[in-house]
Amino acid sequence: MGSPWKGFVEFTLPASPPTAFVSADLSSTSPVGLSLSPYGRSHIRVPSSVSEMDRGSSEPPVARNTGSAPSTSTGPVSIPRSFSVSCHPHPGSKKYKRTPLYQRSMSFDPGMLHNNGHTAYANGTGPGIRETGVVEKLLTSYGFIQCSERQARLFFHCSQYNGNLQELKIGDDVEFEVSSDRRTGKPIAVKLLKIKPEVLPEERISGQVVSAIPVHLDGKSAPGQVPTGSVCYERNGEVFYLTYTPDDVEGNIHLDTGDKVSFYMETNKHTGAVSARNIQLVKKKQMRCQGVVCATKEAFGFIERADVVKEIFFHYSEFKGDLEALQAGDDVEFTIKDRNGKEVATDVRLLPQGTVIFEDISIEQFEGTVVKNDPLPGRISARIGFSDKELPFGEKDTKSKVTLLEGDHIQFNISTDRRDKLERATNIDILPDTFNFTKETREMGVIAAIRDGFGFIKCVDRDARMFFHFSEVLEESQLHISDEVEFTVVPDMLSAQRNHAVRIKKLPKGTVSFHTQSEQRFVGVVEKEIVSATTKNASPNKNKEKDTEEGVIAYEDCGVKLTVHYHGKDLEGGCHPQVGDKVEFSINEVKRTGQQSAVSIRVLNRNASNAKRLQGFVATLKDNFGFIETANHDQEIFFHYSEMCGDLDNLELGDTVEYTLSKGKGNKVSAEKVTKVAAVNGIGEDVGVTVILGKVIRPLRSVDPSQTEYQGLIETTEEGGTKGQNYPFGIMGMANKADCLQKGELVKFQVCTVAQTGQKMACNVVPQRRAMVECVKDQFGFITYEVGESKKLFFHVKEVQDGLELQTGDEVEFSVVLNQRTGKCSACNVRRVSEGPKPVVTPRPDRLVNRLKSITLDDASAPRLVIVRQPRGPDNSKGFSVERKTRQPGVID
């Protein structure tokens, strides 16, 4: 801590430097004065001893006339470090330039100092600079000082203290010089002087809290730090700030920012910092209130207060912020003022969403029963603790918008309003067993249509479709068309003549049935067979919704002759019965209408006039027709999809089918009543073991429709007796039925014998394709392979085996498939054989590197990027979260 007053020394420099630092006998020198007054300068004599100097106080010493009487003290006079020393020219002498204090001090002879064997500096080179500190420890003959200007703890001997040692106490401020011990070389304090503390005026100062002491939510101070706040006061137009701690506040009250206070000032002995103490609260700052905007009009609005159950008016001119962004539901804070006898909100400001909380919601959940639902508010009866309670609830207290009915078994939480402590039920959720408590009638149906936010249900017991809204779906499950559901029918609130479905619950598949089927099986004879409503020129997929003409079956039940209708979808085995066929069936009755029909129809025996059934293999599938390879594998037969009995989506290349031949217009042969049957052995049982290499010299007609022959032809290429021999092949001879063999491709195959004809054919034909990957893009690529007119073959990355990532130049094996809809070929089953050469990164040209290094930011001719439009994200915020950095000249990332 520095000296409590500042002084000035005025003297006239002699022609030659003085031989003493400051001598008590000043008769041989020019008059020297010491000014201790902070208000001006006065010439006084130099004290004759250090003890006279020590008698100084915060008040200015009385000026005395300079005398020439000799002094009894021969020691040097200590001048406080904080004194200012100024030099003035002697009247009539030459004007001297002011010399800094440390330069003048160094000009004196250090040998004249009396240090009791210690040098003035720690290194023993000269007199030291005065420092201040606090006595930290004091024993009989020595003690320790804690330095104020730096982190150091110095030893001192009591003989170095100039004054009454009995008056020196722990905590006193002292001034000293730093020296070194001649035995240990350690720094020690010498020439100690006690500094009398500065006494601040004992007057209360009025101020204001500018920073309150931070407090945790539990009311305790933040851990790991000393809690401090700050106050300010004004003097002569300047504002000063002081710190304070909780111990400085009187009355154990918590101060908030803006509170008016009064206090005393106190100086810390160790640091010299001035702080506030004995703080008293003068006037509490007017508290800010919080609330939620509940209504907005053209020029004003209303706020629901968070402290009382009340709304307060505010004008838009009092809103501090973007008025266009203000809307109902926003959290705000405000100050209440009285205007014309009414309370209004002023200085309205937005708060972060979720700041204002009106109620506390219990963690525990309770179960209860709805005893009143209409009109709102409803009421819930529940047993809470050991007593029965009735709690109100509103339409916003339900978790979903599902309609509540009286008697519903529900689960809920209890909400307690912080303002008036009233309780109500909230977070209401219907329990699964609620339908066991209510008296409602549940119906079943199937989702028939879904629109945006609503849909229609096909009811089991009603003709009309029932409207429903998505908000009435329980369990938050996603509904799809044909889902089976259970629901309750209630009158529409807007129209009593209309009903709608509520409380919709999804059911497992197979729960809802629109029909009842007899367990008894009946036998009858087909009187009228089904005639398809689709034409052979149209795809059946486009006419699935069209009805077919019904067939009729005659049968007897208890001696009564009856007839029943049937549909093609009710046939078993995919076989269409003809007139005269004996069939077995069950009776199905529609619940809603009572209409009967035959189902699960199975043909028992056919009329003798039925045509012979043939067997073949699916060779080609187009948009609405296909071709069947005959059992001899030498021809193909056309068939239309309308002649297919069974699920067309399950039909694939190579499937075994049964069919009947018929002749149409122009005596063209086609297949009818095509039925998929269990698979049989391929071409023949006599398959050779030898694997032969060959080349395709003629593809199948499905690959090249211009050729007249159906069969493809392979020529052997191996050396030996079989070279040049040709073997035909069909769709059943292909190892991969979807593979599209092209003319000229190399293949491996085996030879088999057809059992019916004895003809030798190629079987297990596997192409030997190898090509290079031309390029790979995001999800697809191209192979350098010629197919038809195209020089490149497309492939998708999903077709690459083992999940490998192909690179340009890789050698691959693959199969070629033909898209029947588009007529284009693509590669599948792509397998990498060998990796291509790794691409070499081409270095930047030297001319470009040299140019980039030579470019500076100040170069006007250097290429620059001009920002035309700042990037924005989808939410209109900045698109980049990483801060951009300025490129350093000559540095290449």
PDB file of C-alpha atoms in Angstrom, residues 526-694:
ATOM      1  CA  VAL A 526     -71.733 -76.084 -63.335  1.00  0.00           C
ATOM      2  CA  GLU A 527     -74.702 -74.751 -65.317  1.00  0.00           C
ATOM      3  CA  LYS A 528     -73.008 -71.579 -66.526  1.00  0.00           C
ATOM      4  CA  GLU A 529     -69.276 -70.895 -66.624  1.00  0.00           C
ATOM      5  CA  ILE A 530     -67.567 -67.549 -66.087  1.00  0.00           C
ATOM      6  CA  VAL A 531     -66.924 -65.299 -69.067  1.00  0.00           C
ATOM      7  CA  SER A 532     -64.147 -62.791 -68.479  1.00  0.00           C
ATOM      8  CA  ALA A 533     -65.127 -59.152 -68.859  1.00  0.00           C
ATOM      9  CA  THR A 534     -61.596 -58.239 -70.019  1.00  0.00           C
ATOM     10  CA  THR A 535     -60.681 -58.328 -73.662  1.00  0.00           C
ATOM     11  CA  LYS A 536     -57.602 -60.036 -74.967  1.00  0.00           C
ATOM     12  CA  ASN A 537     -56.270 -56.750 -76.261  1.00  0.00           C
ATOM     13  CA  ALA A 538     -56.162 -55.115 -72.832  1.00  0.00           C
ATOM     14  CA  SER A 539     -53.889 -55.728 -69.907  1.00  0.00           C
ATOM     15  CA  PRO A 540     -55.688 -57.377 -67.010  1.00  0.00           C
ATOM     16  CA  ASN A 541     -53.774 -55.140 -64.563  1.00  0.00           C
ATOM     17  CA  LYS A 542     -55.692 -52.169 -65.922  1.00  0.00           C
ATOM     18  CA  ASN A 543     -59.030 -53.904 -65.464  1.00  0.00           C
ATOM     19  CA  LYS A 544     -58.700 -55.448 -62.035  1.00  0.00           C
ATOM     20  CA  GLU A 545     -61.524 -53.323 -60.727  1.00  0.00           C
ATOM     21  CA  LYS A 546     -63.911 -54.502 -63.432  1.00  0.00           C
ATOM     22  CA  ASP A 547     -66.336 -57.254 -62.456  1.00  0.00           C
ATOM     23  CA  THR A 548     -66.569 -60.505 -64.389  1.00  0.00           C
ATOM     24  CA  GLU A 549     -69.825 -62.196 -65.317  1.00  0.00           C
ATOM     25  CA  GLU A 550     -70.925 -64.608 -62.629  1.00  0.00           C
ATOM     26  CA  GLY A 551     -71.112 -68.372 -63.100  1.00  0.00           C
ATOM     27  CA  VAL A 552     -73.955 -70.570 -61.826  1.00  0.00           C
ATOM     28  CA  ILE A 553     -73.817 -73.911 -59.975  1.00  0.00           C
ATOM     29  CA  ALA A 554     -76.876 -76.154 -59.476  1.00  0.00           C
ATOM     30  CA  TYR A 555     -77.041 -78.297 -56.313  1.00  0.00           C
ATOM     31  CA  GLU A 556     -79.480 -79.989 -53.939  1.00  0.00           C
ATOM     32  CA  ASP A 557     -79.936 -79.278 -50.231  1.00  0.00           C
ATOM     33  CA  CYS A 558     -82.336 -81.520 -48.268  1.00  0.00           C
ATOM     34  CA  GLY A 559     -84.048 -82.600 -51.509  1.00  0.00           C
ATOM     35  CA  VAL A 560     -84.570 -79.037 -52.705  1.00  0.00           C
ATOM     36  CA  LYS A 561     -82.924 -78.002 -55.987  1.00  0.00           C
ATOM     37  CA  LEU A 562     -81.094 -74.697 -55.637  1.00  0.00           C
ATOM     38  CA  THR A 563     -78.702 -72.553 -57.647  1.00  0.00           C
ATOM     39  CA  VAL A 564     -75.890 -70.316 -56.419  1.00  0.00           C
ATOM     40  CA  HIS A 565     -73.628 -67.839 -58.152  1.00  0.00           C
ATOM     41  CA  TYR A 566     -69.830 -67.911 -58.031  1.00  0.00           C
ATOM     42  CA  HIS A 567     -66.884 -65.718 -59.102  1.00  0.00           C
ATOM     43  CA  GLY A 568     -63.490 -66.514 -60.530  1.00  0.00           C
ATOM     44  CA  LYS A 569     -61.671 -65.309 -57.400  1.00  0.00           C
ATOM     45  CA  ASP A 570     -63.347 -68.110 -55.421  1.00  0.00           C
ATOM     46  CA  LEU A 571     -61.841 -70.934 -57.509  1.00  0.00           C
ATOM     47  CA  GLU A 572     -59.219 -73.211 -55.977  1.00  0.00           C
ATOM     48  CA  GLY A 573     -56.221 -74.352 -58.001  1.00  0.00           C
ATOM     49  CA  GLY A 574     -56.695 -71.674 -60.630  1.00  0.00           C
ATOM     50  CA  CYS A 575     -58.656 -74.055 -62.869  1.00  0.00           C
ATOM     51  CA  HIS A 576     -61.785 -72.636 -64.539  1.00  0.00           C
ATOM     52  CA  PRO A 577     -64.680 -75.102 -64.375  1.00  0.00           C
ATOM     53  CA  GLN A 578     -66.671 -75.600 -67.573  1.00  0.00           C
ATOM     54  CA  VAL A 579     -70.319 -76.435 -68.153  1.00  0.00           C
ATOM     55  CA  GLY A 580     -71.050 -79.945 -66.942  1.00  0.00           C
ATOM     56  CA  ASP A 581     -68.103 -80.116 -64.538  1.00  0.00           C
ATOM     57  CA  LYS A 582     -68.873 -81.551 -61.120  1.00  0.00           C
ATOM     58  CA  VAL A 583     -67.636 -79.255 -58.339  1.00  0.00           C
ATOM     59  CA  GLU A 584     -67.440 -79.149 -54.564  1.00  0.00           C
ATOM     60  CA  PHE A 585     -67.956 -75.832 -52.731  1.00  0.00           C
ATOM     61  CA  SER A 586     -69.046 -73.975 -49.591  1.00  0.00           C
ATOM     62  CA  ILE A 587     -71.769 -71.380 -49.154  1.00  0.00           C
ATOM     63  CA  ASN A 588     -70.780 -67.853 -48.179  1.00  0.00           C
ATOM     64  CA  GLU A 589     -73.360 -65.328 -46.891  1.00  0.00           C
ATOM     65  CA  VAL A 590     -72.867 -61.541 -46.687  1.00  0.00           C
ATOM     66  CA  LYS A 591     -73.736 -60.375 -43.154  1.00  0.00           C
ATOM     67  CA  ARG A 592     -75.123 -57.047 -44.227  1.00  0.00           C
ATOM     68  CA  THR A 593     -77.383 -58.167 -47.119  1.00  0.00           C
ATOM     69  CA  GLY A 594     -77.763 -61.943 -46.643  1.00  0.00           C
ATOM     70  CA  GLN A 595     -76.660 -62.599 -50.252  1.00  0.00           C
ATOM     71  CA  GLN A 596     -75.170 -66.061 -50.836  1.00  0.00           C
ATOM     72  CA  SER A 597     -72.404 -67.223 -53.191  1.00  0.00           C
ATOM     73  CA  ALA A 598     -70.247 -70.302 -53.729  1.00  0.00           C
ATOM     74  CA  VAL A 599     -66.663 -70.158 -52.460  1.00  0.00           C
ATOM     75  CA  SER A 600     -63.686 -72.541 -52.188  1.00  0.00           C
ATOM     76  CA  ILE A 601     -64.776 -74.220 -55.444  1.00  0.00           C
ATOM     77  CA  ARG A 602     -62.837 -77.357 -56.442  1.00  0.00           C
ATOM     78  CA  VAL A 603     -63.386 -79.335 -59.654  1.00  0.00           C
ATOM     79  CA  LEU A 604     -64.108 -83.049 -59.015  1.00  0.00           C
ATOM     80  CA  ASN A 605     -64.238 -84.425 -62.570  1.00  0.00           C
ATOM     81  CA  ARG A 606     -64.340 -82.831 -65.987  1.00  0.00           C
ATOM     82  CA  ASN A 607     -66.692 -83.307 -68.890  1.00  0.00           C
ATOM     83  CA  ALA A 608     -65.338 -85.830 -71.385  1.00  0.00           C
ATOM     84  CA  SER A 609     -65.343 -83.184 -74.057  1.00  0.00           C
ATOM     85  CA  ASN A 610     -62.607 -81.206 -72.284  1.00  0.00           C
ATOM     86  CA  ALA A 611     -59.485 -80.613 -74.354  1.00  0.00           C
ATOM     87  CA  LYS A 612     -56.200 -82.215 -73.457  1.00  0.00           C
ATOM     88  CA  ARG A 613     -53.986 -80.327 -70.996  1.00  0.00           C
ATOM     89  CA  LEU A 614     -50.399 -79.706 -72.088  1.00  0.00           C
ATOM     90  CA  GLN A 615     -47.318 -78.830 -70.083  1.00  0.00           C
ATOM     91  CA  GLY A 616     -44.721 -76.157 -70.839  1.00  0.00           C
ATOM     92  CA  PHE A 617     -42.392 -73.525 -69.400  1.00  0.00           C
ATOM     93  CA  VAL A 618     -42.713 -69.744 -69.278  1.00  0.00           C
ATOM     94  CA  ALA A 619     -40.204 -68.374 -71.796  1.00  0.00           C
ATOM     95  CA  THR A 620     -41.134 -64.681 -72.127  1.00  0.00           C
ATOM     96  CA  LEU A 621     -43.176 -62.172 -70.108  1.00  0.00           C
ATOM     97  CA  LYS A 622     -44.232 -58.883 -71.703  1.00  0.00           C
ATOM     98  CA  ASP A 623     -46.620 -56.126 -70.570  1.00  0.00           C
ATOM     99  CA  ASN A 624     -49.896 -58.046 -71.053  1.00  0.00           C
ATOM    100  CA  PHE A 625     -48.900 -61.291 -72.733  1.00  0.00           C
ATOM    101  CA  GLY A 626     -46.155 -63.893 -72.797  1.00  0.00           C
ATOM    102  CA  PHE A 627     -44.836 -67.064 -74.467  1.00  0.00           C
ATOM    103  CA  ILE A 628     -44.651 -70.654 -73.259  1.00  0.00           C
ATOM    104  CA  GLU A 629     -41.847 -73.002 -74.274  1.00  0.00           C
ATOM    105  CA  THR A 630     -43.284 -76.395 -75.206  1.00  0.00           C
ATOM    106  CA  ALA A 631     -42.348 -79.599 -73.396  1.00  0.00           C
ATOM    107  CA  ASN A 632     -40.024 -80.510 -76.335  1.00  0.00           C
ATOM    108  CA  HIS A 633     -38.212 -77.168 -75.966  1.00  0.00           C
ATOM    109  CA  ASP A 634     -38.416 -76.488 -79.688  1.00  0.00           C
ATOM    110  CA  GLN A 635     -41.352 -74.030 -80.004  1.00  0.00           C
ATOM    111  CA  GLU A 636     -43.064 -71.217 -78.138  1.00  0.00           C
ATOM    112  CA  ILE A 637     -46.820 -70.688 -77.671  1.00  0.00           C
ATOM    113  CA  PHE A 638     -48.469 -67.259 -77.206  1.00  0.00           C
ATOM    114  CA  PHE A 639     -50.778 -66.649 -74.238  1.00  0.00           C
ATOM    115  CA  HIS A 640     -52.640 -63.592 -72.946  1.00  0.00           C
ATOM    116  CA  TYR A 641     -52.606 -62.692 -69.280  1.00  0.00           C
ATOM    117  CA  SER A 642     -56.399 -62.876 -69.204  1.00  0.00           C
ATOM    118  CA  GLU A 643     -56.044 -66.636 -69.716  1.00  0.00           C
ATOM    119  CA  MET A 644     -53.894 -66.986 -66.629  1.00  0.00           C
ATOM    120  CA  CYS A 645     -55.604 -68.765 -63.722  1.00  0.00           C
ATOM    121  CA  GLY A 646     -54.116 -67.644 -60.412  1.00  0.00           C
ATOM    122  CA  ASP A 647     -51.893 -64.814 -59.239  1.00  0.00           C
ATOM    123  CA  LEU A 648     -50.072 -63.291 -62.173  1.00  0.00           C
ATOM    124  CA  ASP A 649     -47.588 -61.495 -59.909  1.00  0.00           C
ATOM    125  CA  ASN A 650     -46.076 -64.840 -58.837  1.00  0.00           C
ATOM    126  CA  LEU A 651     -45.367 -65.931 -62.416  1.00  0.00           C
ATOM    127  CA  GLU A 652     -41.648 -65.916 -63.330  1.00  0.00           C
ATOM    128  CA  LEU A 653     -39.455 -67.071 -66.217  1.00  0.00           C
ATOM    129  CA  GLY A 654     -38.910 -70.850 -66.225  1.00  0.00           C
ATOM    130  CA  ASP A 655     -42.085 -71.650 -64.211  1.00  0.00           C
ATOM    131  CA  THR A 656     -43.861 -74.863 -65.190  1.00  0.00           C
ATOM    132  CA  VAL A 657     -47.442 -74.340 -66.412  1.00  0.00           C
ATOM    133  CA  GLU A 658     -50.335 -76.360 -67.813  1.00  0.00           C
ATOM    134  CA  TYR A 659     -52.422 -75.014 -70.673  1.00  0.00           C
ATOM    135  CA  THR A 660     -54.913 -75.902 -73.405  1.00  0.00           C
ATOM    136  CA  LEU A 661     -54.346 -75.112 -77.093  1.00  0.00           C
ATOM    137  CA  SER A 662     -56.961 -73.149 -79.013  1.00  0.00           C
ATOM    138  CA  LYS A 663     -57.143 -71.441 -82.389  1.00  0.00           C
ATOM    139  CA  GLY A 664     -58.146 -67.836 -82.753  1.00  0.00           C
ATOM    140  CA  LYS A 665     -58.464 -65.485 -85.683  1.00  0.00           C
ATOM    141  CA  GLY A 666     -56.333 -66.507 -88.672  1.00  0.00           C
ATOM    142  CA  ASN A 667     -55.927 -70.020 -87.250  1.00  0.00           C
ATOM    143  CA  LYS A 668     -53.266 -68.741 -84.868  1.00  0.00           C
ATOM    144  CA  VAL A 669     -52.551 -71.151 -82.040  1.00  0.00           C
ATOM    145  CA  SER A 670     -52.542 -69.771 -78.486  1.00  0.00           C
ATOM    146  CA  ALA A 671     -52.666 -71.129 -74.965  1.00  0.00           C
ATOM    147  CA  GLU A 672     -55.783 -70.950 -72.826  1.00  0.00           C
ATOM    148  CA  LYS A 673     -56.550 -71.670 -69.191  1.00  0.00           C
ATOM    149  CA  VAL A 674     -52.912 -71.354 -68.230  1.00  0.00           C
ATOM    150  CA  THR A 675     -52.278 -72.661 -64.730  1.00  0.00           C
ATOM    151  CA  LYS A 676     -49.026 -72.688 -62.776  1.00  0.00           C
ATOM    152  CA  VAL A 677     -48.143 -76.170 -61.497  1.00  0.00           C
ATOM    153  CA  ALA A 678     -45.380 -77.695 -59.418  1.00  0.00           C
ATOM    154  CA  ALA A 679     -41.952 -77.554 -61.046  1.00  0.00           C
ATOM    155  CA  VAL A 680     -40.604 -80.619 -62.863  1.00  0.00           C
ATOM    156  CA  ASN A 681     -37.087 -81.583 -63.916  1.00  0.00           C
ATOM    157  CA  GLY A 682     -35.480 -79.355 -66.542  1.00  0.00           C
ATOM    158  CA  ILE A 683     -34.780 -80.468 -70.052  1.00  0.00           C
ATOM    159  CA  GLY A 684     -33.865 -84.100 -69.387  1.00  0.00           C
ATOM    160  CA  GLU A 685     -32.357 -86.479 -66.924  1.00  0.00           C
ATOM    161  CA  ASP A 686     -29.456 -87.579 -69.109  1.00  0.00           C
ATOM    162  CA  VAL A 687     -26.993 -84.720 -68.559  1.00  0.00           C
ATOM    163  CA  GLY A 688     -23.356 -85.109 -69.595  1.00  0.00           C
ATOM    164  CA  VAL A 689     -20.619 -84.481 -67.067  1.00  0.00           C
ATOM    165  CA  THR A 690     -18.238 -82.722 -69.467  1.00  0.00           C
ATOM    166  CA  VAL A 691     -18.285 -78.936 -69.500  1.00  0.00           C
ATOM    167  CA  ILE A 692     -17.838 -77.638 -73.030  1.00  0.00           C
ATOM    168  CA  LEU A 693     -16.764 -74.198 -74.283  1.00  0.00           C
ATOM    169  CA  GLY A 694     -18.772 -72.649 -77.059  1.00  0.00           C
TER     170      GLY A 694
END
